[in-house]
Amino acid sequence: MEIKVTVKQLGKKHPVLSEQNIEIAYEEANITLENLLKLIVQQQVDEFNAKSFELEDEDYTKIPQNNYLNLLTDTGKVGFGSIYNLKKADLPKAQENAIQAFEDGMFAVFYNEEQLESLTQTIDLGLKHTFTFIRLSFLAGSYW
């Protein structure tokens, strides 16, 4: 089943990732938030693990084009397509981390502008609304 996903960060006017269609391995109309998160993580891990880890014989400077550099700096992560860690992602650990991050309030999930607050909450995928993931950041400070 194909779902629409947008990733945002508080305080930013533009989404970190614009609306994307993601194909998950699920065919029923209703799903719990926990299962949905696990399926999205599974799709992302499979996509990451499918990338080739080709080592380059020669080290050369990789400079992004000017129009692409602004996009990279706006997202807060500048990368040049090189993967230095040749280790494949561990699916069960990644799914566990995503569930724990949701429980700890590291990100919020919205479906059609309605916040999903419980992992056991049922979602009707037949409505074809967009899922919005908002990465939350915490204020740094001290109690002293």
XYZ file of C-alpha atoms in Angstrom:
144
model
C 0.000 0.000 0.000
C 1.219 3.474 -0.791
C 1.092 6.208 1.873
C 2.052 9.894 1.760
C 4.606 11.135 4.306
C 5.961 14.606 5.146
C 8.712 15.305 7.677
C 8.866 18.675 9.438
C 10.791 20.329 12.236
C 9.372 22.870 14.655
C 10.395 26.427 13.914
C 10.980 25.800 10.215
C 8.651 27.223 7.577
C 9.410 24.569 5.000
C 9.288 20.804 5.534
C 12.572 18.945 5.973
C 11.302 16.386 3.478
C 8.484 17.381 1.195
C 5.573 15.032 0.661
C 6.785 11.636 -0.486
C 4.979 8.451 -1.398
C 6.207 5.396 0.481
C 5.262 1.837 -0.404
C 4.695 -0.294 2.711
C 4.041 -4.040 2.829
C 0.458 -3.836 4.112
C -2.860 -4.271 2.338
C -5.611 -3.854 4.964
C -7.455 -0.587 5.582
C -6.905 -0.308 9.358
C -3.574 -0.404 11.164
C -2.255 0.526 14.592
C 0.281 3.318 14.874
C 2.872 0.879 16.249
C 2.550 -1.412 13.215
C 2.642 1.565 10.861
C 5.866 2.867 12.420
C 7.437 -0.589 12.152
C 6.446 -0.884 8.474
C 7.817 2.565 7.635
C 11.078 1.733 9.395
C 11.201 -1.596 7.533
C 10.796 0.194 4.195
C 13.515 2.719 5.081
C 15.937 0.030 6.311
C 15.366 -2.048 3.171
C 16.026 1.023 1.016
C 19.199 1.853 2.969
C 20.501 -1.720 2.873
C 19.876 -1.910 -0.881
C 22.316 0.942 -1.535
C 25.630 -0.210 -2.862
C 28.682 0.345 -0.715
C 31.250 0.822 -3.410
C 34.605 1.986 -2.163
C 36.286 4.563 -4.322
C 39.857 3.988 -5.415
C 40.613 7.673 -5.464
C 39.640 10.353 -2.962
C 38.481 13.490 -4.714
C 36.627 16.628 -3.729
C 32.868 16.447 -4.105
C 31.257 19.853 -4.319
C 27.477 20.137 -4.592
C 25.955 22.505 -7.096
C 25.064 25.959 -5.771
C 21.290 25.433 -5.892
C 21.613 22.142 -3.977
C 23.839 23.534 -1.204
C 21.081 25.796 0.160
C 18.703 22.851 0.383
C 21.294 20.822 2.289
C 22.038 23.562 4.795
C 18.330 24.256 5.364
C 17.791 20.655 6.447
C 20.685 20.893 8.896
C 22.622 18.033 7.323
C 25.109 18.413 4.536
C 26.170 15.185 2.902
C 27.905 14.339 -0.308
C 26.539 10.856 -0.926
C 29.488 9.012 0.577
C 28.777 6.206 3.013
C 31.693 5.566 5.334
C 30.117 2.941 7.561
C 29.789 -0.283 5.585
C 27.559 -1.898 8.195
C 23.990 -2.759 7.168
C 21.104 -1.466 9.287
C 19.599 -3.891 11.814
C 15.815 -3.987 11.255
C 14.646 -5.172 14.720
C 16.909 -2.638 16.469
C 15.771 0.183 14.165
C 12.099 -0.644 14.797
C 12.700 -0.783 18.549
C 14.449 2.605 18.421
C 11.574 4.190 16.473
C 8.965 2.925 18.950
C 11.076 4.073 21.913
C 11.606 7.511 20.317
C 7.836 7.918 19.864
C 7.175 6.877 23.477
C 9.845 9.323 24.675
C 8.258 12.195 22.731
C 11.124 12.695 20.274
C 8.671 13.082 17.394
C 4.949 13.551 16.871
C 2.790 11.910 14.208
C -0.214 13.572 12.595
C -2.741 12.058 10.202
C -4.942 14.614 8.462
C -3.941 17.265 11.029
C -5.008 14.994 13.924
C -2.248 14.046 16.337
C -1.803 10.333 16.962
C -0.916 9.955 20.627
C -1.060 6.220 21.340
C 0.748 3.307 19.737
C -2.467 1.282 19.959
C -4.518 3.930 18.140
C -6.119 2.573 14.950
C -5.651 4.467 11.685
C -7.859 4.157 8.596
C -5.436 4.062 5.668
C -8.356 3.991 3.232
C -8.792 7.751 3.723
C -5.458 8.346 1.938
C -4.505 11.362 4.073
C -0.916 12.503 4.484
C 1.113 11.471 7.524
C 3.189 14.273 9.005
C 6.139 13.478 11.245
C 7.384 16.401 13.314
C 10.786 16.095 14.932
C 10.646 17.750 18.326
C 13.615 19.485 19.897
C 14.031 20.219 23.542
C 15.348 23.347 25.184
C 18.809 23.019 26.651
C 19.255 24.282 30.130
C 19.992 23.511 33.688
C 17.970 23.152 36.846
C 20.628 24.787 38.972
